[in-house]
Amino acid sequence: MLKKLTGIVVLFVFIVVLAFRIDGEKIDLSEEKKIQVHNIDEIPAMPALDNYGMAVQFYEDIVESRIQRNESLYIILSRHGVSPDIIHSIQQDARGVVNLHRMIPGQQYRIYKNDGKASAMVWRNSTTEYTTINWEDGIRISSASIPVKTTIATVSGTIRSSLANAIQAQGVSNRLVVELANIYAWTIDFYGLRQGDQFKAVYENRHVMDEYIGIGKIKAAEFEHRGNVIRAYFYDNGDQPGYYDAEGNSMRRSMMRVPFEYNPRISSGFSHNRLHPILNQRRPHYGTDYAAPTGTPILASGDGVVTEAQYRGGNGNIVQIRHNSVYRTAYLHMSRFASGIRPGVRVRQGQVIGYVGQTGLATGPHLCYRLYKNNTPINSVTYDFPPDEGLAPEHMPAFLAEVKRLDEMLESLIEPIESIALN
């Protein structure tokens, strides 16, 4: 019996020891599965890339320059020792990818070299695009976009002499003046702004590679004019991008009051009894004359179809547009028509249809702009145009939330504040 008990104890001890060994071996095995890094310096570093995605450490020399007048791809690459055969192959392979004949003086480019031999080129073919050409191991050509960084900026002020001066005094681009004039083209006569009128704007600044490239969208704006406060908000639901008031009504009207990107001086108004400056006779003047330099672009004041584009006696070069069954407009004394403008062509509101001139009976360069309602001439300066289509009801909740956010920014504006990064 004692021997049997002793045998059982020995067996138990053996099993316990074996279990510990097996468990220890499991721990050792799991340790072996871990990645062991003996020397971190042996791990290769990621190659440093320039702004165009080129691994600069693989090139001994990088030459940066700008395209000069009368320079072409052939001239540039030949100067850097690239053979005519390779240049010809590049031009052939580029077809369907990029037009290498559209190199413009002033555009940037880089040449990448090893051992004094050029093997790659990057051409900055626009502010936000570039083309990479590599011919070291076969020809590879690709185009890519440069990310645009957008920040929100604000400006506010009081008009002392002009809106342009008030905005320029704060170091803001004059483009903002043009964009504000476009937004309020149907509600405010910018030539009628008064000393003491106030303005606010929340707008985008755009940068590429830390270089300022101009303003983007105006997100919200406010004008206090003649005792009225008029706010406008940009909203894009994917279907109706544009500017709206706080109730979702469009800031646009079915017709532009002035067919220019800015409001030029009125040299002669709508009249039923005007003394003609050339004929020296009293006769009706059923239009508004805008004095502007020769060549100033003239815009279609509304969507429609061109019904006339020709030279017609005292009217000079004239374009007429039928907008719908009610309205049509006429544009007289043009120096020339815009490309593609001819009878039957459909145009969009704001599209360039011609350029200011003094053809026909005219004493100087100007546009005579005429508006007809049901074939009756009316004064475009005083006429109350019907509003464009507003936002659909299903878009209003999201729009009102955006209005609330933008109102908080506008109401906080007393002095200009720091830009707020969007991305």
Coordinates of C-alpha atoms in Angstrom, one line a residue:
M1 CA 0.0 0.0 0.0
L2 CA 2.9 2.4 0.9
K3 CA 4.6 1.6 -2.4
K4 CA 1.4 2.3 -4.3
L5 CA 0.9 5.7 -2.5
T6 CA 4.6 6.6 -3.1
G7 CA 4.1 5.9 -6.8
I8 CA 1.0 8.1 -6.9
V9 CA 2.9 11.0 -5.3
V10 CA 5.9 10.6 -7.7
L11 CA 3.5 10.6 -10.6
F12 CA 1.7 13.8 -9.4
V13 CA 5.1 15.6 -8.9
F14 CA 6.1 14.5 -12.4
I15 CA 2.9 15.8 -14.0
V16 CA 3.2 19.2 -12.2
V17 CA 6.8 19.6 -13.3
L18 CA 5.9 18.7 -16.9
A19 CA 3.1 21.2 -16.9
F20 CA 5.4 24.0 -15.8
R21 CA 7.9 23.0 -18.6
I22 CA 5.2 23.0 -21.2
D23 CA 3.9 26.4 -20.0
G24 CA 7.4 27.8 -20.0
E25 CA 8.0 26.5 -23.5
K26 CA 4.8 28.2 -24.6
I27 CA 6.0 31.5 -23.2
D28 CA 9.3 31.1 -25.0
L29 CA 7.6 30.4 -28.3
S30 CA 5.4 33.4 -28.0
E31 CA 8.5 35.5 -27.3
E32 CA 10.1 34.3 -30.5
K33 CA 7.1 35.5 -32.7
K34 CA 7.8 39.1 -31.7
I35 CA 9.7 41.2 -34.3
Q36 CA 13.2 41.9 -33.0
V37 CA 14.8 45.2 -34.1
H38 CA 18.5 45.0 -33.4
N39 CA 19.6 48.3 -35.1
I40 CA 17.0 50.9 -35.8
D41 CA 19.5 52.8 -38.0
E42 CA 19.3 49.9 -40.5
I43 CA 15.6 50.8 -41.4
P44 CA 15.7 52.8 -44.6
A45 CA 14.1 56.3 -44.3
M46 CA 11.2 57.3 -46.5
P47 CA 12.4 59.4 -49.4
A48 CA 11.9 63.1 -49.1
L49 CA 9.4 64.4 -51.7
D50 CA 9.1 67.9 -53.1
N51 CA 5.8 69.7 -53.7
Y52 CA 5.4 67.8 -56.9
G53 CA 5.9 64.3 -55.4
M54 CA 9.5 63.9 -56.7
A55 CA 12.0 62.0 -54.5
V56 CA 14.6 64.8 -54.4
Q57 CA 17.3 62.6 -52.8
F58 CA 17.5 60.5 -55.9
Y59 CA 18.7 63.6 -58.0
E60 CA 22.0 65.4 -57.7
D61 CA 20.8 68.6 -59.3
I62 CA 17.4 70.3 -59.6
V63 CA 17.1 73.4 -61.8
E64 CA 14.1 75.6 -61.3
S65 CA 13.2 78.3 -63.8
R66 CA 10.3 80.0 -65.7
I67 CA 9.3 79.7 -69.3
Q68 CA 10.5 82.6 -71.4
R69 CA 8.9 84.2 -74.4
N70 CA 9.0 82.0 -77.5
E71 CA 10.3 79.0 -75.5
S72 CA 8.8 75.6 -76.1
L73 CA 9.3 72.2 -74.6
Y74 CA 11.8 71.4 -77.4
I75 CA 13.9 74.5 -76.7
I76 CA 13.9 73.9 -72.9
L77 CA 14.9 70.2 -73.0
S78 CA 17.4 70.7 -75.8
R79 CA 19.2 73.3 -73.6
H80 CA 19.5 70.7 -70.9
G81 CA 21.0 68.1 -73.3
V82 CA 18.0 66.0 -74.0
S83 CA 18.2 64.4 -77.5
P84 CA 15.7 65.3 -80.3
D85 CA 14.6 61.6 -80.4
I86 CA 13.6 61.6 -76.8
I87 CA 11.8 65.0 -77.1
H88 CA 9.9 63.7 -80.1
S89 CA 8.8 60.6 -78.2
I90 CA 7.7 62.7 -75.2
Q91 CA 5.6 64.9 -77.6
Q92 CA 4.0 61.8 -79.1
D93 CA 3.2 60.1 -75.8
A94 CA 1.8 63.3 -74.3
R95 CA -1.1 63.3 -76.8
G96 CA -4.3 62.6 -74.9
V97 CA -2.6 63.4 -71.6
V98 CA -1.6 67.1 -71.8
N99 CA -1.2 69.7 -74.5
L100 CA 2.6 70.5 -74.4
H101 CA 2.1 73.3 -76.9
R102 CA 0.3 75.4 -74.3
M103 CA 3.4 76.5 -72.4
I104 CA 2.9 80.1 -71.4
P105 CA 5.7 82.6 -70.5
G106 CA 6.1 82.9 -66.8
Q107 CA 5.0 79.4 -65.9
Q108 CA 7.4 77.5 -63.6
Y109 CA 9.2 74.3 -64.4
R110 CA 11.9 72.1 -62.8
I111 CA 14.5 69.9 -64.5
Y112 CA 15.9 66.9 -62.4
K113 CA 19.4 65.7 -63.2
N114 CA 21.9 63.0 -62.3
D115 CA 25.5 63.0 -63.5
G116 CA 24.8 66.2 -65.4
K117 CA 22.0 64.5 -67.5
A118 CA 18.4 65.5 -67.3
S119 CA 16.0 62.7 -66.7
A120 CA 12.8 64.3 -65.5
M121 CA 10.8 67.5 -65.7
V122 CA 7.9 69.0 -63.9
W123 CA 5.8 71.7 -65.6
R124 CA 3.5 73.9 -63.5
N125 CA 0.9 74.3 -66.3
S126 CA -1.6 76.2 -64.1
T127 CA -2.0 77.6 -60.7
T128 CA -3.5 74.3 -59.4
E129 CA -2.1 71.7 -61.8
Y130 CA 1.3 70.3 -62.8
T131 CA 2.6 67.7 -65.3
T132 CA 5.4 65.3 -64.6
I133 CA 7.5 64.0 -67.4
N134 CA 10.1 61.2 -66.8
W135 CA 12.3 59.6 -69.5
E136 CA 14.9 57.8 -67.5
D137 CA 13.5 54.3 -67.9
G138 CA 10.9 54.7 -70.6
I139 CA 8.7 57.7 -71.0
R140 CA 6.1 58.3 -68.3
I141 CA 3.8 61.4 -68.4
S142 CA 1.1 62.2 -65.8
S143 CA -0.8 65.3 -64.7
A144 CA -2.0 66.0 -61.1
S145 CA -3.8 68.6 -59.1
I146 CA -2.2 70.7 -56.4
P147 CA -4.3 70.8 -53.2
V148 CA -5.8 74.2 -52.5
K149 CA -5.8 75.3 -48.9
T150 CA -8.8 77.4 -48.0
T151 CA -9.1 79.7 -45.0
I152 CA -11.9 81.9 -43.8
A153 CA -11.2 85.6 -43.5
T154 CA -13.4 88.5 -42.6
V155 CA -13.5 92.2 -43.3
S156 CA -15.8 95.0 -42.2
G157 CA -15.7 98.8 -42.5
T158 CA -17.5 102.1 -43.1
I159 CA -17.5 103.8 -46.4
R160 CA -15.8 107.2 -46.4
S161 CA -15.2 107.7 -50.1
S162 CA -15.8 104.4 -51.9
L163 CA -16.2 100.7 -51.2
A164 CA -13.0 99.9 -53.1
N165 CA -11.0 102.4 -51.0
A166 CA -12.5 101.0 -47.7
I167 CA -11.6 97.4 -48.7
Q168 CA -8.1 98.3 -50.1
A169 CA -7.3 100.2 -46.9
Q170 CA -7.4 96.8 -45.1
G171 CA -5.2 95.1 -47.6
V172 CA -7.9 93.0 -49.1
S173 CA -8.0 92.2 -52.9
N174 CA -10.1 94.4 -55.1
R175 CA -11.7 91.2 -56.4
L176 CA -13.8 91.2 -53.3
V177 CA -15.4 94.5 -54.4
V178 CA -16.3 92.9 -57.8
E179 CA -17.8 89.8 -56.1
L180 CA -19.8 91.9 -53.7
A181 CA -21.1 94.0 -56.6
N182 CA -22.2 90.7 -58.3
I183 CA -24.0 89.5 -55.2
Y184 CA -25.9 92.7 -54.7
A185 CA -26.3 93.6 -58.4
W186 CA -30.1 93.3 -58.1
T187 CA -30.6 95.0 -54.8
I188 CA -28.0 97.8 -54.4
D189 CA -26.8 100.4 -56.8
F190 CA -23.1 100.6 -56.0
Y191 CA -22.9 104.0 -57.6
G192 CA -25.4 105.1 -55.0
L193 CA -23.4 104.1 -51.9
R194 CA -23.2 106.9 -49.4
Q195 CA -20.7 108.0 -46.9
G196 CA -21.4 106.2 -43.7
D197 CA -22.8 103.0 -45.3
Q198 CA -21.3 100.0 -43.6
F199 CA -20.3 96.5 -44.9
K200 CA -19.2 93.2 -43.6
A201 CA -18.1 90.0 -45.4
V202 CA -17.0 86.5 -44.5
Y203 CA -15.0 85.1 -47.4
E204 CA -12.5 82.4 -48.4
N205 CA -8.8 83.0 -49.0
R206 CA -7.1 80.4 -51.3
H207 CA -3.5 79.3 -51.1
V208 CA -1.5 76.8 -53.1
M209 CA 1.9 75.7 -51.7
D210 CA 1.7 78.6 -49.2
E211 CA 1.2 81.0 -52.1
Y212 CA -1.9 83.2 -52.0
I213 CA -3.8 82.8 -55.2
G214 CA -6.9 84.9 -54.5
I215 CA -10.2 85.0 -52.8
G216 CA -12.7 82.2 -53.1
K217 CA -16.4 82.3 -52.3
I218 CA -17.9 85.0 -50.2
K219 CA -19.7 82.9 -47.6
A220 CA -21.8 85.8 -46.2
A221 CA -22.1 89.5 -46.6
E222 CA -24.0 92.4 -45.0
F223 CA -24.6 96.0 -46.3
E224 CA -26.2 98.7 -44.3
H225 CA -27.4 101.1 -47.0
R226 CA -30.0 103.9 -46.8
G227 CA -31.1 102.6 -43.4
N228 CA -31.7 99.1 -44.6
V229 CA -29.6 96.1 -43.5
I230 CA -29.3 93.5 -46.4
R231 CA -27.6 90.2 -45.7
A232 CA -26.7 87.5 -48.3
Y233 CA -25.6 83.9 -47.7
F234 CA -23.9 81.5 -50.1
Y235 CA -25.5 78.0 -50.0
D236 CA -24.9 75.0 -52.2
N237 CA -27.3 72.0 -51.8
G238 CA -25.8 70.4 -54.9
D239 CA -28.6 71.6 -57.1
Q240 CA -29.1 75.4 -56.6
P241 CA -25.8 77.0 -55.6
G242 CA -26.1 80.7 -55.1
Y243 CA -26.8 83.6 -52.8
Y244 CA -30.0 83.8 -50.7
D245 CA -31.5 86.1 -48.1
A246 CA -32.3 84.8 -44.6
E247 CA -35.6 83.4 -45.8
G248 CA -34.1 81.4 -48.6
N249 CA -35.2 83.8 -51.4
S250 CA -32.6 84.2 -54.2
M251 CA -30.6 87.4 -54.3
R252 CA -30.6 87.1 -58.0
R253 CA -33.4 88.5 -60.2
S254 CA -34.6 87.1 -63.4
M255 CA -32.6 89.9 -65.1
M256 CA -29.4 91.8 -64.3
R257 CA -30.0 95.5 -63.8
V258 CA -26.6 96.3 -65.3
P259 CA -25.0 94.1 -68.0
F260 CA -21.5 94.5 -66.7
E261 CA -19.3 92.9 -64.1
Y262 CA -19.3 96.3 -62.3
N263 CA -21.5 99.4 -62.4
P264 CA -20.1 101.9 -65.0
R265 CA -21.2 105.5 -65.1
I266 CA -24.6 106.3 -66.7
S267 CA -23.9 108.9 -69.4
S268 CA -27.5 109.2 -70.6
G269 CA -30.6 107.8 -69.0
F270 CA -34.0 106.5 -70.2
S271 CA -36.1 109.4 -71.5
H272 CA -39.2 110.0 -73.6
N273 CA -37.8 113.3 -74.9
R274 CA -34.0 113.6 -75.1
L275 CA -31.9 115.9 -77.3
H276 CA -29.9 113.6 -79.5
P277 CA -26.2 114.5 -79.2
I278 CA -25.4 113.9 -82.9
L279 CA -28.7 114.6 -84.7
N280 CA -29.5 117.6 -82.5
Q281 CA -33.2 116.6 -82.4
R282 CA -35.7 115.8 -79.6
R283 CA -36.6 112.2 -79.6
P284 CA -37.2 109.3 -77.2
H285 CA -34.2 107.5 -75.8
Y286 CA -35.5 104.1 -74.8
G287 CA -32.4 102.8 -73.2
T288 CA -29.6 103.6 -70.6
D289 CA -26.2 104.6 -71.9
Y290 CA -23.2 103.3 -69.9
A291 CA -19.9 105.0 -70.6
A292 CA -17.1 102.4 -70.5
P293 CA -13.7 101.9 -72.2
T294 CA -13.6 100.3 -75.6
G295 CA -13.3 96.5 -75.2
T296 CA -15.1 96.3 -71.8
P297 CA -17.0 92.9 -71.8
I298 CA -20.8 93.1 -72.0
L299 CA -22.8 90.4 -70.3
A300 CA -26.1 88.9 -71.1
S301 CA -28.5 90.2 -68.4
G302 CA -30.5 87.0 -68.3
D303 CA -30.8 83.5 -69.8
G304 CA -32.2 83.4 -73.3
V305 CA -31.8 83.0 -77.0
V306 CA -29.9 85.4 -79.3
T307 CA -32.4 86.7 -82.0
E308 CA -30.1 89.3 -83.6
A309 CA -26.3 89.9 -83.9
Q310 CA -25.5 92.2 -86.8
Y311 CA -24.6 95.7 -87.8
R312 CA -27.7 97.8 -88.0
G313 CA -27.4 101.5 -89.1
G314 CA -27.3 104.0 -86.2
N315 CA -27.4 101.2 -83.7
G316 CA -24.1 99.9 -84.8
N317 CA -23.3 96.4 -83.8
I318 CA -26.3 95.2 -82.0
V319 CA -27.3 92.0 -80.1
Q320 CA -30.8 91.2 -79.1
I321 CA -31.8 88.4 -76.7
R322 CA -35.3 86.9 -76.1
H323 CA -35.4 85.8 -72.5
N324 CA -38.9 84.5 -72.4
S325 CA -42.4 85.4 -73.6
V326 CA -42.3 88.6 -71.6
Y327 CA -38.7 90.1 -71.7
R328 CA -36.1 90.8 -74.3
T329 CA -33.0 93.0 -74.2
A330 CA -30.9 94.9 -76.8
Y331 CA -27.2 95.9 -76.6
L332 CA -26.1 98.6 -79.0
H333 CA -22.9 100.2 -80.4
M334 CA -20.6 97.2 -79.7
S335 CA -17.1 97.2 -81.1
R336 CA -17.5 93.4 -81.8
F337 CA -19.4 90.3 -80.8
A338 CA -18.1 87.6 -78.5
S339 CA -17.0 84.4 -80.1
G340 CA -20.0 82.2 -81.0
I341 CA -22.6 84.8 -80.6
R342 CA -25.1 84.5 -83.5
P343 CA -28.9 84.2 -83.9
G344 CA -30.3 81.0 -82.4
V345 CA -27.5 80.6 -79.8
R346 CA -28.7 80.1 -76.2
V347 CA -26.8 82.2 -73.7
R348 CA -26.6 82.2 -69.9
Q349 CA -27.0 85.1 -67.5
G350 CA -23.6 86.8 -67.0
Q351 CA -22.1 85.3 -70.2
V352 CA -20.0 87.7 -72.3
I353 CA -21.8 88.5 -75.5
G354 CA -19.8 91.4 -76.9
Y355 CA -17.5 94.3 -76.1
V356 CA -18.1 98.1 -75.7
G357 CA -17.5 100.2 -78.7
Q358 CA -18.9 103.3 -80.6
T359 CA -20.2 101.8 -83.8
G360 CA -23.2 103.5 -85.4
L361 CA -24.3 107.0 -84.2
A362 CA -22.1 107.4 -81.1
T363 CA -20.0 110.2 -79.7
G364 CA -17.8 107.9 -77.6
P365 CA -17.4 104.3 -76.4
H366 CA -20.5 103.3 -74.5
L367 CA -23.3 100.7 -74.4
C368 CA -26.9 101.6 -74.9
Y369 CA -28.8 98.9 -73.0
R370 CA -32.5 98.5 -73.7
L371 CA -35.1 96.4 -71.8
Y372 CA -38.5 95.5 -73.2
K373 CA -41.5 94.0 -71.4
N374 CA -44.1 92.7 -73.7
N375 CA -42.4 94.7 -76.5
T376 CA -42.8 97.9 -74.6
P377 CA -39.5 99.7 -73.6
I378 CA -39.1 100.2 -69.9
N379 CA -36.5 101.8 -67.6
S380 CA -34.0 99.1 -66.5
V381 CA -32.6 101.3 -63.8
T382 CA -35.9 101.7 -61.9
Y383 CA -37.8 98.5 -62.8
D384 CA -38.4 96.0 -60.0
F385 CA -37.4 92.7 -61.5
P386 CA -39.1 89.6 -60.2
P387 CA -36.8 87.4 -58.0
D388 CA -35.2 84.2 -59.2
E389 CA -36.3 80.8 -57.8
G390 CA -35.7 80.4 -54.1
L391 CA -34.7 77.3 -52.1
A392 CA -37.0 74.3 -52.0
P393 CA -38.7 73.6 -48.6
E394 CA -36.8 70.4 -48.0
H395 CA -33.5 72.4 -48.1
M396 CA -34.5 75.0 -45.6
P397 CA -33.6 73.3 -42.3
A398 CA -29.9 72.8 -43.4
F399 CA -29.9 76.3 -44.9
L400 CA -31.2 77.9 -41.7
A401 CA -28.6 76.1 -39.6
E402 CA -25.9 77.6 -42.0
V403 CA -27.5 81.0 -41.7
K404 CA -27.3 80.8 -37.9
R405 CA -23.6 80.0 -38.0
L406 CA -22.8 82.7 -40.4
D407 CA -24.9 85.3 -38.6
E408 CA -22.8 84.7 -35.5
M409 CA -19.7 85.5 -37.5
L410 CA -21.2 88.6 -39.0
E411 CA -22.4 89.9 -35.7
S412 CA -19.0 89.4 -34.1
L413 CA -17.5 91.7 -36.7
I414 CA -16.5 95.1 -35.3
E415 CA -12.9 95.1 -36.3
P416 CA -11.2 92.6 -38.7
I417 CA -10.4 89.3 -37.0
E418 CA -7.7 86.7 -37.7
S419 CA -8.3 84.1 -40.4
I420 CA -9.8 80.8 -39.4
A421 CA -8.4 77.7 -41.1
L422 CA -11.0 75.5 -42.8
N423 CA -8.6 72.7 -43.8

